[in-house]
Coordinates of C-alpha atoms in Angstrom, one line a residue:
Chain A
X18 CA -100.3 9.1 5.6
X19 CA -103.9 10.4 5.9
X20 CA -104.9 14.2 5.6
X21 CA -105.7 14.2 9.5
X22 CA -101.8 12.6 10.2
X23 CA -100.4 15.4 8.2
X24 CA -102.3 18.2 9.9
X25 CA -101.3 16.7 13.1
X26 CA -98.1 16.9 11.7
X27 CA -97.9 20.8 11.1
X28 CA -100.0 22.1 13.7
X29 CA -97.3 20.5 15.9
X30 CA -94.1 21.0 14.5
X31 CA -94.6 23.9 11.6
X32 CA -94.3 23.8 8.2
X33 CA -90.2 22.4 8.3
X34 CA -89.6 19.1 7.3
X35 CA -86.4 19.4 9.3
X36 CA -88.3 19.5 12.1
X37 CA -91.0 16.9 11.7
X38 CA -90.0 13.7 13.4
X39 CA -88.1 11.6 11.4
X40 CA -90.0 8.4 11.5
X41 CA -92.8 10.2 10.1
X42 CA -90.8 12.8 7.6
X43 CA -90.8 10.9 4.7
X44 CA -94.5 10.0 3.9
X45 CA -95.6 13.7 5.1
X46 CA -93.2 14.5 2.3
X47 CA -95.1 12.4 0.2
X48 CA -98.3 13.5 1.3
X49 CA -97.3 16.8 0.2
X50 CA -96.2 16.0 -3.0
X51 CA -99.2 14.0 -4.3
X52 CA -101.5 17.0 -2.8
X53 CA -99.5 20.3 -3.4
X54 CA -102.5 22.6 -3.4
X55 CA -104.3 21.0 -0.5
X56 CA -101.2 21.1 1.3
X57 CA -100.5 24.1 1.1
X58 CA -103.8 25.0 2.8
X59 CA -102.9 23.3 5.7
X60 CA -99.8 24.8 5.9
X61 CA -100.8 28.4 5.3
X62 CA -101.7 29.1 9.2
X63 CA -98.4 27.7 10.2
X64 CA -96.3 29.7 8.0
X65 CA -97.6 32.3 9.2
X66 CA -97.1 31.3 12.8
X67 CA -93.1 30.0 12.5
X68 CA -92.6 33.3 10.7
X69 CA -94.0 35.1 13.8
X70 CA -92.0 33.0 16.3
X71 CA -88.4 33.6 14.1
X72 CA -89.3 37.4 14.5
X73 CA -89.4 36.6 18.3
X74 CA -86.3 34.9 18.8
X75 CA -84.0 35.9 21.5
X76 CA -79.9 36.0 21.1
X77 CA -78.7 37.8 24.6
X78 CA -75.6 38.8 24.7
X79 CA -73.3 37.2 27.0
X80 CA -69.9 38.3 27.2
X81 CA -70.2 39.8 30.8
X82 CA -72.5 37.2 32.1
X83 CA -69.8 34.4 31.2
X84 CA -67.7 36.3 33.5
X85 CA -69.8 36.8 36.3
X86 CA -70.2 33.0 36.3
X87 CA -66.9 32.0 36.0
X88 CA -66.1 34.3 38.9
X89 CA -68.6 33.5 40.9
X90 CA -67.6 29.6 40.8
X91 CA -64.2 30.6 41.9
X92 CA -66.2 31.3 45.2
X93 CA -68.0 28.8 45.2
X94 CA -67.2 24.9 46.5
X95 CA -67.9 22.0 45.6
X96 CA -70.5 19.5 46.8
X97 CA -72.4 16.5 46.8
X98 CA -75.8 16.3 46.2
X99 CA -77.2 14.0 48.6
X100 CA -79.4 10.6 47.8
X101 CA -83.1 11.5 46.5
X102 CA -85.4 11.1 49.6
X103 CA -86.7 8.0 50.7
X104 CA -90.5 6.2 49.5
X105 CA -91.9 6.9 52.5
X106 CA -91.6 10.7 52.4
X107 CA -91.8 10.7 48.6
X108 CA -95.4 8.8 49.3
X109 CA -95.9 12.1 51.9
X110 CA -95.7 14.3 49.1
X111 CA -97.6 12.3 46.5
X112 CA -100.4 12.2 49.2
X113 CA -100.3 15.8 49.8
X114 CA -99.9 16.6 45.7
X115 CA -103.5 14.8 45.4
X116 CA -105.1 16.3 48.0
X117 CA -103.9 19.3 46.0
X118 CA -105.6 18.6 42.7
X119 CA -108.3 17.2 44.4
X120 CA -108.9 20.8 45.6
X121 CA -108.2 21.8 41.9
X122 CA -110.4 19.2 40.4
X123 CA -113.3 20.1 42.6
X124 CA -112.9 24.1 42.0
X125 CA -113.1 22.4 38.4
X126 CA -116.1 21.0 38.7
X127 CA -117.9 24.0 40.9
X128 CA -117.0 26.5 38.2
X129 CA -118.2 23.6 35.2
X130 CA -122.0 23.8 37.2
X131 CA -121.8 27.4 37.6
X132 CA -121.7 28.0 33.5
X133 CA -124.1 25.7 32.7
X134 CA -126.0 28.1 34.3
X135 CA -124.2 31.5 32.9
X136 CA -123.0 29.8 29.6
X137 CA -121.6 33.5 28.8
X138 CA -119.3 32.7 31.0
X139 CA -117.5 30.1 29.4
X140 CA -116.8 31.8 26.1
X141 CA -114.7 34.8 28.4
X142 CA -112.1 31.4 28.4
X143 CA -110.2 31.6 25.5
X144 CA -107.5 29.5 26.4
X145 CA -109.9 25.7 27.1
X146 CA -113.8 24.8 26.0
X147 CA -113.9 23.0 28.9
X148 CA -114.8 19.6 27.9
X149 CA -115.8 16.1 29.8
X150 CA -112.3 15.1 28.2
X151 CA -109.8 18.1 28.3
X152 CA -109.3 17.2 32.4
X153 CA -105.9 15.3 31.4
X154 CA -105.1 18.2 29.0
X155 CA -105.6 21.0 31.6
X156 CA -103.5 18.9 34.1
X157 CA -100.4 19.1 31.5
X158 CA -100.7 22.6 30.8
X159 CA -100.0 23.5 34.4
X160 CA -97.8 20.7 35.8
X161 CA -100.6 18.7 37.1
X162 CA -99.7 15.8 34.9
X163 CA -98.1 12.8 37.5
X164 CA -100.4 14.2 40.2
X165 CA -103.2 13.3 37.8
X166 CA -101.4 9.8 36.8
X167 CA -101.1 9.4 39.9
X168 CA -104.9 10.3 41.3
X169 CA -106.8 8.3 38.0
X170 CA -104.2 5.3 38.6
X171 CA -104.9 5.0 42.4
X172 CA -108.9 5.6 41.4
X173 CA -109.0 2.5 39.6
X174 CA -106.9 0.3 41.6
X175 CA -107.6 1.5 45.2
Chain B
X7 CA -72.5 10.0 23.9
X8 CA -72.3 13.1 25.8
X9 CA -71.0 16.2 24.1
X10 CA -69.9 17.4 27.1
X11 CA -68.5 14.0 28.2
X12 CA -64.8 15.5 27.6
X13 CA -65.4 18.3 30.4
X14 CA -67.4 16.3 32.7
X15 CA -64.5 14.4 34.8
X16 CA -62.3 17.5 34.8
X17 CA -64.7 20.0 36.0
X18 CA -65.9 17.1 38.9
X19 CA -62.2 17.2 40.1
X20 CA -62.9 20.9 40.4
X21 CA -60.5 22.1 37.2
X22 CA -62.2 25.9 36.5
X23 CA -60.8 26.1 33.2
X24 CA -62.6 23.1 32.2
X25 CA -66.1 25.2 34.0
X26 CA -64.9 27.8 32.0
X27 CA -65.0 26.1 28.3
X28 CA -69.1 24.6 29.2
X29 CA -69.9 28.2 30.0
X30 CA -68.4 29.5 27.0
X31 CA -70.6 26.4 25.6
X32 CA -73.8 26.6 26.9
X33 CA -74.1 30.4 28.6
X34 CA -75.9 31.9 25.0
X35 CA -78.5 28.6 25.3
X36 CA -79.5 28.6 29.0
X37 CA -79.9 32.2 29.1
X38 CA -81.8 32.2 25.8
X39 CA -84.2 29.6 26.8
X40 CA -84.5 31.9 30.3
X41 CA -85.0 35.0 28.0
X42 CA -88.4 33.4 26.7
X43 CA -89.8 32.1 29.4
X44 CA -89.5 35.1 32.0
X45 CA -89.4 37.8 29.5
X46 CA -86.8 39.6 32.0
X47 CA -83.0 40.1 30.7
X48 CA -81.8 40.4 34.1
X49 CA -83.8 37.9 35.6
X50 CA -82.9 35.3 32.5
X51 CA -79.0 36.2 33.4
X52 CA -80.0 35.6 37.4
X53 CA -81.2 32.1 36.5
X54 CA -78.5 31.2 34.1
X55 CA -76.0 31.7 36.8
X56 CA -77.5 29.9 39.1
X57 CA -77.8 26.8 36.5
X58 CA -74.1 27.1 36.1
X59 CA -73.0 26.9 39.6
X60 CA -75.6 24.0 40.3
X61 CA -73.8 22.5 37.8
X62 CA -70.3 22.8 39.3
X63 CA -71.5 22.3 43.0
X64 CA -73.0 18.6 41.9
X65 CA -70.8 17.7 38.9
X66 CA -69.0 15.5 41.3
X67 CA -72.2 13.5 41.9
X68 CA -72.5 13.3 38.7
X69 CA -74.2 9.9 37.2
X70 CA -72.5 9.2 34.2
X71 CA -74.9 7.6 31.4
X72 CA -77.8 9.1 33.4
X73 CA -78.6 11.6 31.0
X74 CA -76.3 14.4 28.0
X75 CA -75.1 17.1 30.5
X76 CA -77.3 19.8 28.9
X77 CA -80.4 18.3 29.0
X78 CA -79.8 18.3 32.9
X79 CA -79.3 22.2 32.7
X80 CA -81.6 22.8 30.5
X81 CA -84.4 21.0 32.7
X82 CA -83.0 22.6 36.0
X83 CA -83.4 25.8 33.7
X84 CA -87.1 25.1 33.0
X85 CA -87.9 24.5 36.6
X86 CA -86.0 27.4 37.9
X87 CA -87.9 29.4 35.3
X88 CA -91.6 28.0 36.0
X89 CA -90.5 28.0 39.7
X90 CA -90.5 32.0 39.3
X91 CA -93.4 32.5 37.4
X92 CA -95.3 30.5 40.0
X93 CA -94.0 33.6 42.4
X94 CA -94.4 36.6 39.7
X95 CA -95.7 37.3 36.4
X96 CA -93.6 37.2 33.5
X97 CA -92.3 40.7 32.3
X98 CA -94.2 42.1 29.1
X99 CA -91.9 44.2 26.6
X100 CA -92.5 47.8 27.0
X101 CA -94.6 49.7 24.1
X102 CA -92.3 51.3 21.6
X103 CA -92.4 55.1 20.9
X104 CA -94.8 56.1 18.3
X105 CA -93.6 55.6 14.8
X106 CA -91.8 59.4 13.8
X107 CA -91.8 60.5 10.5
X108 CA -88.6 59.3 9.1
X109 CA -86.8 57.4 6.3
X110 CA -88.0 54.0 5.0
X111 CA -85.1 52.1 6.6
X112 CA -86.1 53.6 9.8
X113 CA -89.9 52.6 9.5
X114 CA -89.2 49.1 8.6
X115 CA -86.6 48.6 11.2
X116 CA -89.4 50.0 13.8
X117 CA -91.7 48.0 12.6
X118 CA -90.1 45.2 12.5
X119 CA -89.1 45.9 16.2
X120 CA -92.9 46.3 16.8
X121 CA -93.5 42.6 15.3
X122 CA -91.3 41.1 17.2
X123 CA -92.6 42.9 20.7
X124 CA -95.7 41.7 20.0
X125 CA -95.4 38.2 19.4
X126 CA -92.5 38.0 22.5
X127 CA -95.7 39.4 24.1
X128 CA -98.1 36.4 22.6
X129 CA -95.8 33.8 23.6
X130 CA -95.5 35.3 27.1
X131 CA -99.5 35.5 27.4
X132 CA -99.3 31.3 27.0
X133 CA -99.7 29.3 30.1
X134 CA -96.1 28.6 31.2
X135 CA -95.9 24.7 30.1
X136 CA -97.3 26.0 27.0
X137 CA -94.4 28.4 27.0
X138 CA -91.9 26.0 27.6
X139 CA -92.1 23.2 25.3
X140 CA -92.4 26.0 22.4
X141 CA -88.9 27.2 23.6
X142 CA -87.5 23.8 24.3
X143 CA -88.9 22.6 20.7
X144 CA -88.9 25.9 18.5
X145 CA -85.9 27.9 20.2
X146 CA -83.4 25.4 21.7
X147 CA -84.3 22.8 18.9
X148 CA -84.4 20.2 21.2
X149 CA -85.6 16.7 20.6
X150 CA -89.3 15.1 20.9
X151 CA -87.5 12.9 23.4
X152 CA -85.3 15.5 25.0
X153 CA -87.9 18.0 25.3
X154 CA -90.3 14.9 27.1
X155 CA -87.3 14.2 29.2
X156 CA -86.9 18.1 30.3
X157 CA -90.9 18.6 30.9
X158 CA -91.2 15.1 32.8
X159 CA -93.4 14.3 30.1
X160 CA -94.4 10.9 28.1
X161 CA -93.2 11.6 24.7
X162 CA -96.6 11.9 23.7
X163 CA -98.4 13.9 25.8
X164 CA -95.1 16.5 25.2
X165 CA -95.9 16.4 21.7
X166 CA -99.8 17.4 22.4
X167 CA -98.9 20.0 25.2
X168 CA -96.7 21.2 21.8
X169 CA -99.6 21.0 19.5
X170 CA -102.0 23.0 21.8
X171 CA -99.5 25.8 22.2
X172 CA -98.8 26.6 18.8
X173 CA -103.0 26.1 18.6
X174 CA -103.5 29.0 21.2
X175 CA -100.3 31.1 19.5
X176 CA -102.4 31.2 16.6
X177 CA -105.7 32.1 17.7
X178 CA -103.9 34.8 19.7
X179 CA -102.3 35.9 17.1
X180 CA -105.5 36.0 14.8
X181 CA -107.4 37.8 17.4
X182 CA -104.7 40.6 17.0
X183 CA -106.0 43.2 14.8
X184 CA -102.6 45.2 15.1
X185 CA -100.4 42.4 14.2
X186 CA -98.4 42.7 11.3
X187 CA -98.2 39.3 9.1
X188 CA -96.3 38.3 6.8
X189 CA -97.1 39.3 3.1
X190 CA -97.9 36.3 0.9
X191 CA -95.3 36.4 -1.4

């Protein structure tokens, strides 16, 4: 395992071995053993961050709300969910779905030519450096991801 | 092998006691996972319902083999969750009181309470995907594969939708003057 694999490693999952993936689990551990000290480095950040997210985890309680449910169902009939609609109206909504990120794609691109011009501008962004290559990224990060499959598969076929 | 495989054919021929024993089951994770996504107690409770009686209105559609009961809840979860944040914001914890002068047990429980606000306040600045694959992975320790399953989601670009969220979690938590971190030991 390379320095670069291990980073990936806990800037993804932490700094847990128990929750790195376990294909790769046993040669990160290895990694860290034959460099302690640099490991540790890498894993500083990340310590830091899983200890932030255990202060933030939630445990509602639920005593009442397992009533209300199980009252509520008494109420309630049961039904059957009817077959997933058919191609031809899922093709209606794939059509429409890339129309939408075409519209979001463009707005993209306008916004791209406007900071090349205010380059200010682009720094406000904290969350993306837009990039020529973070397009697929961005698409993820909002639930664009099959309508962008979808768009670059049909762009290179159709 | 579904966990839940010994409730499933019961509660599809409509036995309640049966619905009752996968509430008792699964009520604290559903609403948990709702909890960090919305922010909003009563919303996450609103949500959680509704999971449970989607769940006993199609159970007897059910395809068994398809896919571990809970992952199907928990995914209908996640939608119904990134569903309402399309429609509103999520709900920021309110600012705590100013810190009184008091006794040491009290400071550091208030503090520690002011941690915690801050960083439930981090997680809900994220973009919501963001959001949700840190509560699938970090909170409801689901499964690379699971998780990809819940998000709709190739395996790996679940895992790099992971890696920039716990990227942007950091740098908002670095660009946080008032946040209290840990003390190196």
């Amino acid at each position: 395992m390379t320095r670069d694999d291990f980073i990936k490693i806990v800037e993804t999952y932490g700094v847990n071995p128990g929750r790195w993936p376990q294909d790769q689990r046993a040669q990160a551990k290895k990694f860290m053993n034959a460099h302690p000290d640099e490991a540790a480095i890498i894993m500083d950040a990340d310590h830091n961050l899983d200890h932030a997210l255990e202060t933030a985890r939630l445990t509602p309680g639920t005593d009442m709300l397992k009533a209300r449910i199980k009252s509520a169902a008494q109420s309630t009939p049961q039904t059957h969910i009817p077959n997933p609609a058919s191609s031809r109206r899922g093709f209606g909504y794939r059509a429409m779905a890339a129309m939408v990120l075409a519209a979001f794609s463009l707005g993209f691109a306008g916004a791209n030519l406007m900071n090349s011009a205010e380059p200010e501008t682009i720094t406000q962004d904290t969350t993306y450096q837009l990039a020529d290559n973070n397009w697929e990224d961005i698409a993820e990060d909002y639930g664009f991801s099959e309508i962008y499959e979808w768009v670059e598969q049909t762009d290179t076929t159709g | 092998m579904d966990p839940d495989g010994d409730l499933i054919a019961s509660i599809a021929m409509g036995d309640q006691t049966a619905f009752g024993v996968l509430v008792d089951r699964h009520a604290g994770a559903i609403s948990a996972l709702a909890s960090h996504m919305l922010g909003d107690a009563h919303m996450a409770e609103d949500i959680t319902q509704t999971v449970f009686l989607k769940t006993w209105q199609m159970l007897p559609a059910w395809r068994k083999g398809e896919a571990k009961l809970i992952t199907w809840m928990r995914r209908v979860a996640t939608n119904l969750c990134l569903d309402h944040l399309r429609k509103h914001r999520p709900v920021y914890m309110d600012q705590l009181p100013e810190q009184a002068a008091g006794d040491a047990d009290q400071e550091a429980s208030l503090s520690s309470l002011q941690t915690r606000q801050q960083m439930q306040n981090h997680l809900l600045d994220l973009p919501d995907r963001q959001r949700a694959v840190l509560t699938l992975s970090y909170y409801q320790d689901v499964s690379l594969k699971e998780g990809a399953s819940i998000m709709n989601l190739s395996v790996s670009a679940y895992e790099s939708l992971l890696r920039r969220a716990r990227t942007a979690l950091k740098t908002r938590i670095a660009d946080d003057k008032n946040f209290k971190r840990k003390e190196a030991p």
